[in-house]
Short mmCIF file of C-alpha atoms in Angstrom, two decimals:
data_model
loop_
_atom_site.label_atom_id
_atom_site.label_comp_id
_atom_site.label_asym_id
_atom_site.label_seq_id
_atom_site.Cartn_x
_atom_site.Cartn_y
_atom_site.Cartn_z
CA MET A 1006 51.12 85.57 -5.99
CA LEU A 1007 51.87 82.27 -7.74
CA LEU A 1008 52.83 84.06 -11.04
CA HIS A 1009 54.59 86.93 -9.30
CA ALA A 1010 57.70 86.34 -11.42
CA GLU A 1011 55.70 86.91 -14.64
CA PRO A 1012 52.36 88.63 -14.08
CA THR A 1013 51.42 88.10 -17.77
CA ALA A 1014 51.74 84.32 -17.65
CA LEU A 1015 48.06 83.65 -17.47
CA ARG A 1016 46.57 86.83 -18.96
CA LEU A 1017 43.44 86.29 -20.90
CA ARG A 1018 43.68 87.06 -24.61
CA GLN A 1019 41.94 90.14 -25.82
CA VAL A 1020 38.56 89.12 -27.26
CA ALA A 1021 38.32 89.86 -30.95
CA PRO A 1022 35.55 92.30 -31.99
CA SER A 1023 32.29 90.52 -32.53
CA PRO A 1024 30.89 90.49 -36.14
CA CYS A 1025 27.44 90.70 -34.68
CA PRO A 1026 25.92 94.21 -35.36
CA ALA A 1027 24.24 94.23 -32.03
CA ALA A 1028 27.57 94.07 -30.29
CA ALA A 1029 29.43 96.46 -32.40
CA GLY A 1030 29.17 99.32 -30.00
CA THR A 1031 29.73 97.30 -26.83
CA PRO A 1032 33.03 98.01 -25.12
CA LEU A 1033 35.33 95.08 -24.37
CA PRO A 1034 36.11 94.39 -20.73
CA SER A 1035 39.68 95.25 -19.62
CA ARG A 1036 42.07 92.45 -18.98
CA SER A 1037 42.05 93.06 -15.20
CA VAL A 1038 38.19 92.88 -15.21
CA ALA A 1039 38.25 89.71 -17.23
CA LYS A 1040 40.74 88.12 -14.91
CA HIS A 1041 38.59 89.05 -11.86
CA VAL A 1042 35.53 87.60 -13.60
CA TYR A 1043 37.44 84.46 -14.39
CA SER A 1044 38.59 84.22 -10.70
CA LEU A 1045 35.03 84.63 -9.45
CA LEU A 1046 33.77 81.88 -11.80
CA LEU A 1047 36.48 79.50 -10.63
CA ILE A 1048 35.72 80.33 -7.00
CA ALA A 1049 31.99 79.83 -7.59
CA CYS A 1050 32.72 76.40 -9.17
CA LEU A 1051 34.94 75.59 -6.21
CA GLY A 1052 32.12 76.57 -3.84
CA VAL A 1053 29.62 74.26 -5.58
CA PHE A 1054 32.17 71.39 -5.37
CA ALA A 1055 33.13 72.16 -1.80
CA SER A 1056 29.53 72.43 -0.59
CA SER A 1057 28.84 68.96 -2.07
CA GLN A 1058 31.91 67.54 -0.31
CA VAL A 1059 30.74 69.22 3.02
CA ARG A 1060 27.27 67.80 2.73
CA ALA A 1061 28.75 64.36 1.96
CA GLU A 1062 31.20 64.54 4.84
CA ILE A 1063 29.12 66.18 7.46
CA GLY A 1064 25.77 64.91 6.54
CA GLN A 1065 23.88 68.16 5.92
CA GLY A 1066 20.55 67.83 4.23
CA SER A 1067 19.60 64.79 6.38
CA THR A 1068 16.54 65.44 8.43
CA LYS A 1069 17.43 62.53 10.87
CA THR A 1070 21.11 62.99 11.48
CA SER A 1071 20.90 66.00 13.78
CA VAL A 1072 18.07 64.77 16.06
CA GLU A 1073 18.40 60.92 16.04
CA VAL A 1074 20.96 60.67 18.76
CA PRO A 1075 21.63 63.30 21.52
CA ARG A 1076 25.10 64.56 22.13
CA GLU A 1077 25.29 62.73 25.50
CA VAL A 1078 24.97 59.41 23.62
CA ARG A 1079 27.58 60.37 21.01
CA GLY A 1080 29.90 61.33 23.86
CA MET A 1081 29.43 58.02 25.63
CA ALA A 1082 32.77 56.35 26.42
CA ILE A 1083 33.42 52.95 24.77
CA GLN A 1084 36.49 50.78 24.51
CA HIS A 1085 37.38 49.80 20.95
CA ASN A 1086 40.58 48.74 19.23
CA GLY A 1087 42.62 49.23 22.40
CA ARG A 1088 41.43 52.73 23.20
CA VAL A 1089 38.63 54.33 25.12
CA LYS A 1090 36.95 56.62 22.65
CA SER A 1091 33.64 58.34 22.07
CA PHE A 1092 30.59 56.46 20.82
CA GLU A 1093 30.64 58.76 17.79
CA SER A 1094 34.19 57.73 16.86
CA PHE A 1095 33.34 54.04 17.48
CA SER A 1096 30.26 54.30 15.31
CA ARG A 1097 32.02 55.99 12.33
CA GLN A 1098 34.89 53.55 12.29
CA THR A 1099 32.65 50.49 12.62
CA LEU A 1100 30.23 51.58 9.95
CA ARG A 1101 33.02 52.58 7.67
CA LEU A 1102 34.47 49.08 8.12
CA ILE A 1103 31.22 47.33 7.42
CA ALA A 1104 29.48 49.57 4.86
CA GLY A 1105 32.50 51.58 3.42
CA LYS A 1106 30.84 54.84 4.49
CA GLU A 1107 29.89 56.86 7.55
CA LYS A 1108 26.19 57.23 6.78
CA TRP A 1109 23.51 54.67 5.95
CA GLU A 1110 20.16 55.56 4.49
CA LYS A 1111 20.54 59.21 5.50
CA ARG A 1112 21.27 58.15 9.10
CA SER A 1113 24.51 59.04 10.85
CA ALA A 1114 26.84 56.27 11.98
CA ALA A 1115 26.01 56.97 15.69
CA GLY A 1116 22.22 56.72 14.87
CA VAL A 1117 22.74 53.44 13.08
CA LEU A 1118 24.91 51.82 15.78
CA TRP A 1119 22.73 53.15 18.64
CA GLY A 1120 19.64 51.73 16.83
CA ILE A 1121 21.42 48.27 16.72
CA ALA A 1122 22.17 48.58 20.43
CA GLN A 1123 18.47 49.04 21.10
CA ASP A 1124 17.50 46.10 18.78
CA ARG A 1125 20.49 43.78 18.28
CA SER A 1126 18.48 41.32 16.33
CA ALA A 1127 18.21 43.91 13.53
CA ALA A 1128 21.95 43.76 12.86
CA ALA A 1129 21.70 40.52 10.96
CA ARG A 1130 18.81 41.78 8.85
CA MET A 1131 20.16 45.24 7.91
CA PRO A 1132 21.88 45.30 4.42
CA LEU A 1133 25.05 46.96 5.78
CA ILE A 1134 27.76 44.74 4.54
CA ARG A 1135 29.54 46.12 1.43
CA LEU A 1136 30.37 43.68 -1.31
CA ASP A 1137 31.57 45.01 -4.71
CA PHE A 1138 33.74 42.26 -6.20
CA LEU A 1139 31.72 40.81 -9.06
CA LYS A 1140 33.42 37.39 -9.11
CA LEU A 1141 32.75 36.85 -5.49
CA LYS A 1142 29.08 37.97 -5.87
CA LYS A 1143 28.65 35.40 -8.62
CA LEU A 1144 30.38 32.74 -6.61
CA LEU A 1145 28.09 33.39 -3.69
CA GLY A 1146 25.00 33.53 -5.84
CA VAL A 1147 23.83 36.97 -4.74
CA ASP A 1148 22.36 39.85 -6.73
CA THR A 1149 25.24 41.30 -8.75
CA THR A 1150 23.57 44.64 -9.17
CA ARG A 1151 23.59 45.43 -5.47
CA HIS A 1152 26.49 46.70 -3.37
CA HIS A 1153 25.27 46.07 0.21
CA PHE A 1154 23.91 42.90 1.80
CA SER A 1155 22.72 41.71 5.17
CA ARG A 1156 24.42 39.05 7.23
CA ASP A 1157 21.43 36.83 6.70
CA GLU A 1158 21.65 37.25 2.94
CA LEU A 1159 25.26 36.05 2.91
CA ALA A 1160 24.70 33.10 5.38
CA GLY A 1161 24.37 30.58 2.62
CA GLY A 1162 27.78 31.41 1.30
CA PHE A 1163 29.68 31.22 4.65
CA PRO A 1164 31.50 27.97 3.79
CA VAL A 1165 32.85 29.40 0.59
CA ILE A 1166 33.87 32.78 2.20
CA LEU A 1167 35.59 30.89 5.10
CA GLU A 1168 37.45 28.60 2.71
CA LEU A 1169 38.71 31.53 0.63
CA ALA A 1170 39.69 33.50 3.68
CA ARG A 1171 41.66 30.57 5.08
CA SER A 1172 43.47 30.10 1.73
CA ALA A 1173 44.41 33.77 1.79
CA GLN A 1174 45.82 33.49 5.35
CA ALA A 1175 47.75 30.38 4.38
CA LYS A 1176 49.34 32.15 1.47
CA ARG A 1177 50.21 35.15 3.66
CA ASP A 1178 51.85 32.87 6.22
CA GLN A 1179 54.11 31.53 3.45
CA ASP A 1180 54.80 35.08 2.18
CA GLU A 1181 52.80 34.55 -0.96
CA ARG A 1182 50.21 36.96 -2.44
CA PRO A 1183 46.62 35.78 -2.17
CA SER A 1184 44.42 36.14 -5.28
CA ALA A 1185 42.06 39.02 -5.65
CA ILE A 1186 39.02 36.93 -4.81
CA GLU A 1187 40.77 35.48 -1.69
CA GLN A 1188 41.63 38.95 -0.50
CA LYS A 1189 38.03 40.25 -1.00
CA ALA A 1190 36.66 37.10 0.76
CA ALA A 1191 38.92 37.78 3.78
CA GLN A 1192 37.77 41.38 3.86
CA LEU A 1193 34.10 40.23 3.55
CA LEU A 1194 34.60 37.81 6.47
CA GLY A 1195 35.98 40.63 8.69
CA ARG A 1196 32.90 42.68 7.91
CA ILE A 1197 30.57 39.79 8.71
CA HIS A 1198 32.35 39.13 11.96
CA THR A 1199 31.99 42.77 12.95
CA VAL A 1200 28.19 42.55 12.34
CA GLU A 1201 28.07 39.45 14.46
CA THR A 1202 29.84 41.10 17.38
CA LEU A 1203 27.27 44.01 17.16
CA ALA A 1204 24.39 41.43 17.12
CA SER A 1205 25.84 39.64 20.06
CA GLY A 1206 26.46 42.88 21.99
CA GLY A 1207 30.16 42.11 22.40
CA ALA A 1208 31.20 45.25 20.51
CA PHE A 1209 29.42 47.57 22.97
CA ALA A 1210 32.16 47.54 25.68
CA VAL A 1211 30.78 50.46 27.63
CA ILE A 1212 31.27 49.24 31.19
CA PRO A 1213 34.68 50.22 32.71
CA ALA A 1214 36.84 47.36 34.05
CA GLN A 1215 40.50 46.59 34.70
CA GLY A 1216 42.07 45.94 31.34
CA ALA A 1217 39.36 45.12 28.80
CA TRP A 1218 36.01 46.84 29.30
CA VAL A 1219 32.84 44.78 29.61
CA SER A 1220 29.89 44.74 27.23
CA GLY A 1221 26.85 46.64 28.34
CA PHE A 1222 24.77 43.53 27.61
CA ASP A 1223 26.66 41.30 30.01
CA LYS A 1224 24.01 40.30 32.50
CA LYS A 1225 26.62 39.02 34.95
CA ASN A 1226 27.87 42.65 35.48
CA SER A 1227 26.18 44.81 38.13
CA SER A 1228 26.00 47.77 35.60
CA PHE A 1229 23.92 45.82 33.12
CA LYS A 1230 20.63 47.20 34.45
CA ALA A 1231 21.85 50.73 34.38
CA PHE A 1232 22.90 50.46 30.77
CA ALA A 1233 19.55 48.78 29.95
CA GLY A 1234 17.84 51.82 31.51
CA VAL A 1235 19.68 54.12 29.19
CA LEU A 1236 18.55 52.12 26.23
CA ALA A 1237 15.01 52.05 27.53
CA ALA A 1238 14.95 55.83 28.06
CA CYS A 1239 16.26 56.47 24.58
CA GLY A 1240 13.94 53.93 22.97
CA SER A 1241 10.81 55.56 24.35
CA ALA A 1242 11.81 59.18 24.02
CA GLY A 1243 14.08 59.11 20.98
CA ALA A 1244 16.42 62.05 21.16
CA GLY A 1245 14.28 63.87 23.78
CA SER A 1246 15.19 65.03 27.27
CA PRO A 1247 14.70 61.66 29.05
CA CYS A 1248 17.33 60.04 26.65
CA ALA A 1249 19.81 62.92 27.15
CA GLU A 1250 19.35 62.81 30.91
CA ALA A 1251 19.79 59.09 31.18
CA ALA A 1252 22.87 59.12 29.00
CA HIS A 1253 24.32 62.06 31.02
CA LYS A 1254 23.80 60.23 34.23
CA TRP A 1255 25.48 57.08 32.73
CA ASN A 1256 28.47 59.16 31.50
CA SER A 1257 28.96 60.75 34.90
CA ALA A 1258 29.07 57.39 36.57
CA VAL A 1259 31.60 56.00 34.01
CA ARG A 1260 33.88 59.00 34.37
CA ALA A 1261 33.94 58.63 38.15
CA THR A 1262 34.93 55.03 37.66
CA SER A 1263 37.60 55.33 34.93
CA PRO A 1264 40.02 58.24 34.22
CA GLN A 1265 40.23 56.99 30.58
CA ALA A 1266 36.80 58.30 30.03
CA ALA A 1267 37.63 61.88 31.01
CA GLU A 1268 35.16 64.40 29.78
CA ALA A 1269 37.71 66.77 28.35
CA LYS A 1270 39.26 64.04 26.22
CA ILE A 1271 35.89 62.88 24.90
CA ASN A 1272 34.82 66.41 24.08
CA GLU A 1273 38.04 67.11 22.21
CA GLU A 1274 37.48 64.06 20.14
CA LEU A 1275 33.91 65.03 19.34
CA PHE A 1276 35.06 68.48 18.43
CA TYR A 1277 37.57 67.02 15.94
CA LEU A 1278 34.94 64.78 14.35
CA MET A 1279 32.34 67.48 14.01
CA VAL A 1280 34.62 70.34 12.79
CA HIS A 1281 36.24 68.33 9.97
CA PRO A 1282 39.33 70.56 9.95
CA PHE A 1283 41.16 68.79 7.11
CA LEU A 1284 38.14 69.06 4.88
CA TRP A 1285 38.01 72.81 5.42
CA SER A 1286 41.77 72.99 5.05
CA TRP A 1287 41.97 71.72 1.48
CA ILE A 1288 38.93 73.78 0.46
CA LEU A 1289 40.68 77.00 1.71
CA TYR A 1290 43.93 75.84 0.10
CA ILE A 1291 42.30 75.53 -3.34
CA ALA A 1292 40.45 78.87 -2.88
CA GLY A 1293 43.77 80.58 -2.06
CA PHE A 1294 45.50 78.98 -5.08
CA VAL A 1295 42.83 80.15 -7.43
CA ILE A 1296 42.96 83.72 -6.20
CA LEU A 1297 46.72 83.82 -6.26
CA ALA A 1298 46.88 82.36 -9.69
CA PHE A 1299 44.27 84.36 -11.48
CA ALA A 1300 43.66 87.64 -9.57
CA SER A 1301 45.84 90.69 -9.85
CA GLY A 1302 46.72 93.49 -7.47
CA SER A 1303 48.00 93.59 -4.00
CA ALA A 1304 44.53 93.48 -2.46
CA ALA A 1305 43.67 90.30 -4.35
CA ARG A 1306 47.08 88.79 -3.49
CA ASN A 1307 46.61 89.49 0.19
CA PHE A 1308 43.10 87.98 0.02
CA GLY A 1309 44.57 84.85 -1.50
CA LEU A 1310 47.34 84.68 1.15
CA ALA A 1311 44.65 84.96 3.81
CA PHE A 1312 42.78 81.92 2.41
CA VAL A 1313 46.04 79.91 2.32
CA GLY A 1314 46.82 80.98 5.90
CA ALA A 1315 43.31 80.04 7.16
CA GLY A 1316 43.68 76.69 5.44
CA TRP A 1317 46.98 76.13 7.29
CA VAL A 1318 45.38 77.12 10.63
CA PHE A 1319 42.65 74.47 10.10
CA HIS A 1320 45.31 72.00 9.02
CA THR A 1321 47.31 72.70 12.27
CA LEU A 1322 44.13 72.45 14.35
CA GLY A 1323 43.40 69.00 12.96
CA LEU A 1324 46.85 67.71 13.75
CA VAL A 1325 46.91 69.29 17.23
CA LEU A 1326 43.60 67.74 18.06
CA ARG A 1327 44.75 64.28 16.93
CA VAL A 1328 47.95 64.63 19.07
CA ILE A 1329 45.86 65.66 22.17
CA VAL A 1330 43.32 62.84 21.68
CA LEU A 1331 45.88 60.11 20.97
CA ASP A 1332 48.82 61.34 23.06
CA ARG A 1333 51.32 60.60 20.25
CA PRO A 1334 52.78 62.20 17.13
CA PRO A 1335 50.36 62.11 14.12
CA VAL A 1336 52.53 59.84 11.94
CA SER A 1337 51.60 56.28 12.81
CA ASN A 1338 49.81 55.28 9.63
CA MET A 1339 49.52 56.18 5.96
CA TYR A 1340 46.72 58.67 6.42
CA GLU A 1341 48.38 60.59 9.19
CA SER A 1342 51.73 60.57 7.36
CA MET A 1343 50.20 62.17 4.26
CA ILE A 1344 48.43 64.75 6.31
CA PHE A 1345 51.54 65.61 8.34
CA MET A 1346 53.71 65.71 5.21
CA ASN A 1347 51.29 68.29 3.73
CA TRP A 1348 51.46 70.34 6.91
CA ALA A 1349 55.30 70.37 6.76
CA LEU A 1350 55.06 71.22 3.01
CA MET A 1351 53.04 74.35 3.85
CA LEU A 1352 55.21 75.31 6.72
CA PHE A 1353 58.22 75.25 4.49
CA ALA A 1354 56.24 77.12 1.89
CA PHE A 1355 55.61 79.99 4.34
CA VAL A 1356 59.25 79.97 5.35
CA PHE A 1357 60.61 80.21 1.78
CA ALA A 1358 57.98 82.72 0.77
CA GLY A 1359 59.22 84.91 3.63
CA ILE A 1360 62.86 84.44 2.80
CA ARG A 1361 62.51 84.97 -0.94
CA ARG A 1362 59.68 87.63 -0.61
CA THR A 1363 57.49 85.77 -3.15
CA SER A 1364 54.22 84.00 -2.77
CA ALA A 1365 55.13 81.40 -5.45
CA PRO A 1366 55.91 78.64 -2.82
CA LEU A 1367 52.43 79.26 -1.24
CA GLY A 1368 50.56 79.28 -4.43
CA ALA A 1369 52.16 76.07 -5.76
CA GLY A 1370 52.31 74.48 -2.43
CA SER A 1371 48.69 75.00 -1.55
CA LEU A 1372 47.54 73.36 -4.78
CA ILE A 1373 49.66 70.24 -4.24
CA SER A 1374 48.73 70.05 -0.57
CA ALA A 1375 45.04 70.23 -1.34
CA LEU A 1376 45.37 67.50 -4.00
CA VAL A 1377 47.21 65.10 -1.69
CA MET A 1378 44.60 65.71 0.99
CA ILE A 1379 41.84 64.93 -1.39
CA TYR A 1380 43.76 61.87 -2.52
CA ALA A 1381 44.20 60.70 1.09
CA ASN A 1382 40.41 60.79 1.56
CA LEU A 1383 39.90 58.78 -1.68
CA LEU A 1384 42.32 56.04 -0.86
CA PRO A 1385 41.14 52.91 0.97
CA ILE A 1386 43.08 53.88 4.13
CA ASP A 1387 41.63 54.28 7.58
CA PRO A 1388 41.67 57.82 9.02
CA ALA A 1389 40.39 56.59 12.37
CA LEU A 1390 41.87 57.76 15.70
CA ASP A 1391 43.60 54.61 16.93
CA VAL A 1392 46.54 53.77 19.16
CA LEU A 1393 49.99 52.73 18.11
CA VAL A 1394 50.86 49.03 18.01
CA PRO A 1395 52.89 47.96 21.07
CA VAL A 1396 56.27 47.73 19.33
CA LEU A 1397 56.00 51.43 18.34
CA ARG A 1398 55.07 52.86 21.73
CA SER A 1399 57.35 54.88 24.04
CA ASN A 1400 60.22 55.02 21.52
CA TYR A 1401 61.87 58.41 21.41
CA TRP A 1402 64.15 57.69 18.49
CA LEU A 1403 61.29 56.32 16.45
CA THR A 1404 59.34 59.47 16.99
CA VAL A 1405 62.20 61.83 16.05
CA HIS A 1406 63.19 59.62 13.07
CA VAL A 1407 59.68 59.44 11.59
CA LEU A 1408 58.89 63.17 12.07
CA THR A 1409 62.14 64.15 10.39
CA ILE A 1410 61.76 61.74 7.48
CA VAL A 1411 58.15 62.73 6.84
CA SER A 1412 59.07 66.44 7.05
CA SER A 1413 61.69 65.81 4.27
CA TYR A 1414 58.82 64.36 2.16
CA GLY A 1415 57.06 67.72 2.67
CA ALA A 1416 60.08 69.61 1.43
CA PHE A 1417 60.37 67.46 -1.60
CA GLY A 1418 56.63 67.77 -2.17
CA LEU A 1419 57.12 71.49 -2.25
CA ALA A 1420 60.06 71.09 -4.64
CA MET A 1421 57.81 69.03 -6.95
CA ALA A 1422 55.20 71.72 -6.94
CA LEU A 1423 57.80 74.45 -7.73
CA GLY A 1424 59.40 72.16 -10.33
CA HIS A 1425 56.09 71.74 -12.22
CA ARG A 1426 55.54 75.48 -11.96
CA HIS A 1427 58.95 76.11 -13.51
CA LEU A 1428 58.49 73.55 -16.36
CA ILE A 1429 55.02 74.99 -17.25
CA PHE A 1430 55.97 78.65 -17.36
CA ASP A 1431 59.57 78.36 -18.67
CA ARG A 1432 59.45 75.39 -20.99
CA ILE A 1433 55.85 75.04 -22.07
CA LEU A 1434 54.34 78.56 -22.09
CA LYS A 1435 57.86 80.17 -22.64
CA ARG A 1436 56.66 83.36 -20.90
CA TRP A 1437 59.64 83.83 -18.58
CA THR A 1438 62.71 85.96 -19.10
CA ALA A 1439 66.12 84.57 -18.23
CA VAL A 1440 66.06 86.45 -14.97
CA ASP A 1441 62.68 84.98 -14.00
CA ALA A 1442 63.73 81.40 -14.85
CA ASP A 1443 67.01 81.85 -12.92
CA ALA A 1444 65.12 83.03 -9.80
CA SER A 1445 62.69 80.16 -10.03
CA ALA A 1446 65.56 77.64 -10.48
CA ARG A 1447 67.46 79.07 -7.55
CA LEU A 1448 64.41 78.76 -5.27
CA LEU A 1449 63.74 75.18 -6.43
CA LEU A 1450 67.40 74.27 -5.69
CA ARG A 1451 67.27 75.70 -2.16
CA VAL A 1452 64.13 73.69 -1.39
CA ILE A 1453 65.70 70.43 -2.73
CA GLU A 1454 68.83 71.15 -0.71
CA PHE A 1455 66.74 71.60 2.40
CA GLY A 1456 64.85 68.37 1.80
CA ALA A 1457 68.16 66.49 1.30
CA ILE A 1458 69.44 67.81 4.69
CA LEU A 1459 66.20 66.57 6.34
CA ILE A 1460 66.20 63.17 4.77
CA GLY A 1461 69.91 62.67 5.50
CA THR A 1462 69.40 63.57 9.15
CA GLY A 1463 66.35 61.36 9.39
CA THR A 1464 68.28 58.41 7.97
CA VAL A 1465 71.02 58.84 10.52
CA LEU A 1466 68.34 58.97 13.31
CA GLY A 1467 66.86 55.78 11.88
CA GLY A 1468 70.21 54.14 12.22
CA ILE A 1469 70.50 55.18 15.83
CA TRP A 1470 67.04 53.72 16.43
CA ALA A 1471 67.96 50.54 14.68
CA ASN A 1472 71.15 50.29 16.81
CA GLU A 1473 69.06 50.63 20.00
CA SER A 1474 66.38 48.22 18.86
CA TRP A 1475 68.34 45.54 16.97
CA GLY A 1476 71.95 46.10 17.98
CA ARG A 1477 73.16 47.29 14.51
CA PHE A 1478 73.23 50.64 12.81
CA TRP A 1479 72.91 49.44 9.29
CA GLY A 1480 71.90 46.11 7.81
CA TRP A 1481 71.26 46.80 4.06
CA ASP A 1482 67.63 45.92 4.36
CA PRO A 1483 65.34 47.00 1.41
CA LYS A 1484 64.36 50.36 2.92
CA GLU A 1485 67.98 51.17 3.94
CA THR A 1486 69.21 50.24 0.53
CA TRP A 1487 66.58 52.48 -1.04
#
């Protein structure tokens, strides 16, 4: 377990005899019992927190989410951001961009976007557009106590928004930093533009074509009436059988036309979106850490290791599904890099735990990995499933270089976790013997050495990539210098 080197590190103090006469004859619980009670309380608190996160992420508790849109509609193929994806994925990413969240008024993203498809005029009236910046609210003359507005409510401020956005772009073109209000105005303009593409129907590119797909509302296309029939069937029957049947017929026709809309690929993406593997991963990591840190005995230790192992299985499943759906390594943006770094961290934790025959790397690593995953979900970064920019595609050395470098970050993340563990128990609590401290220091040193080997190798691979791309191995640019 995490405190294997010193089992007494977190023992609860013996409770002093109560002066209360009523408790004078009550036997005190043993230390092991107290530790088990403490562990159960922590796990119970974790369960309450985790269940709230699951409800917030998955949408449990909503009476509309599960019935408003049939699976056939959520699995409808649509081209968005250079990739053919499921309607579910398109809806979540679009609503997250506009509203800053994946549900609106207890409705799922797919339900909201499908409702707009059935009545596009409603898009301009719905208060979906998120605006939090107080100075911009005052400048536009809108209600400063609200956080979401409709496109129509912001129409009067369009000239101001456009001028600020243009100023922001002009400064970026000159390598200058725009002011905060200019950045927020540019972000707001993007959200307004997205709503307008929904209202015009241009965002619903569901008709396969060579290159860019065509909007389902393009009356010039022969498939326009077929898509209109799907909307009509779903409008009259809601999520009933006629809607599902019409959507299924549409999906079959699209798949026969375009291999990009393959059923297997769409189903894999839907499975990833519905299972939420990374959410379950960090929940299991924290549960495993709590058990390893506060429980005693081999049975409890094995139970904690099982939780950590299950968390890593979910972690691996999430990464594998992203690779299958996107056909590329999962390190193309900040979100994916953080998630992959944590996966490497836990892989190295398992390796060093096996070599050193101690669960300390797993206990410390699972806590840090969970915290980083939670932090990744809190940051304003997009976890969407999107393709690589053209300059990064089909580059072998880039793939190898990035995977090696990010893996080194995982090793250093594990070293950070073990370093904090060492400082706490050796320097702050002063509970370790010289032998315990030496064993911990040696483990920490080996992890740092391993990370140094990885980052050194990754740097050389980056030089090879630079030589192939730019004709020079080293140029002392800021990242190379760092």
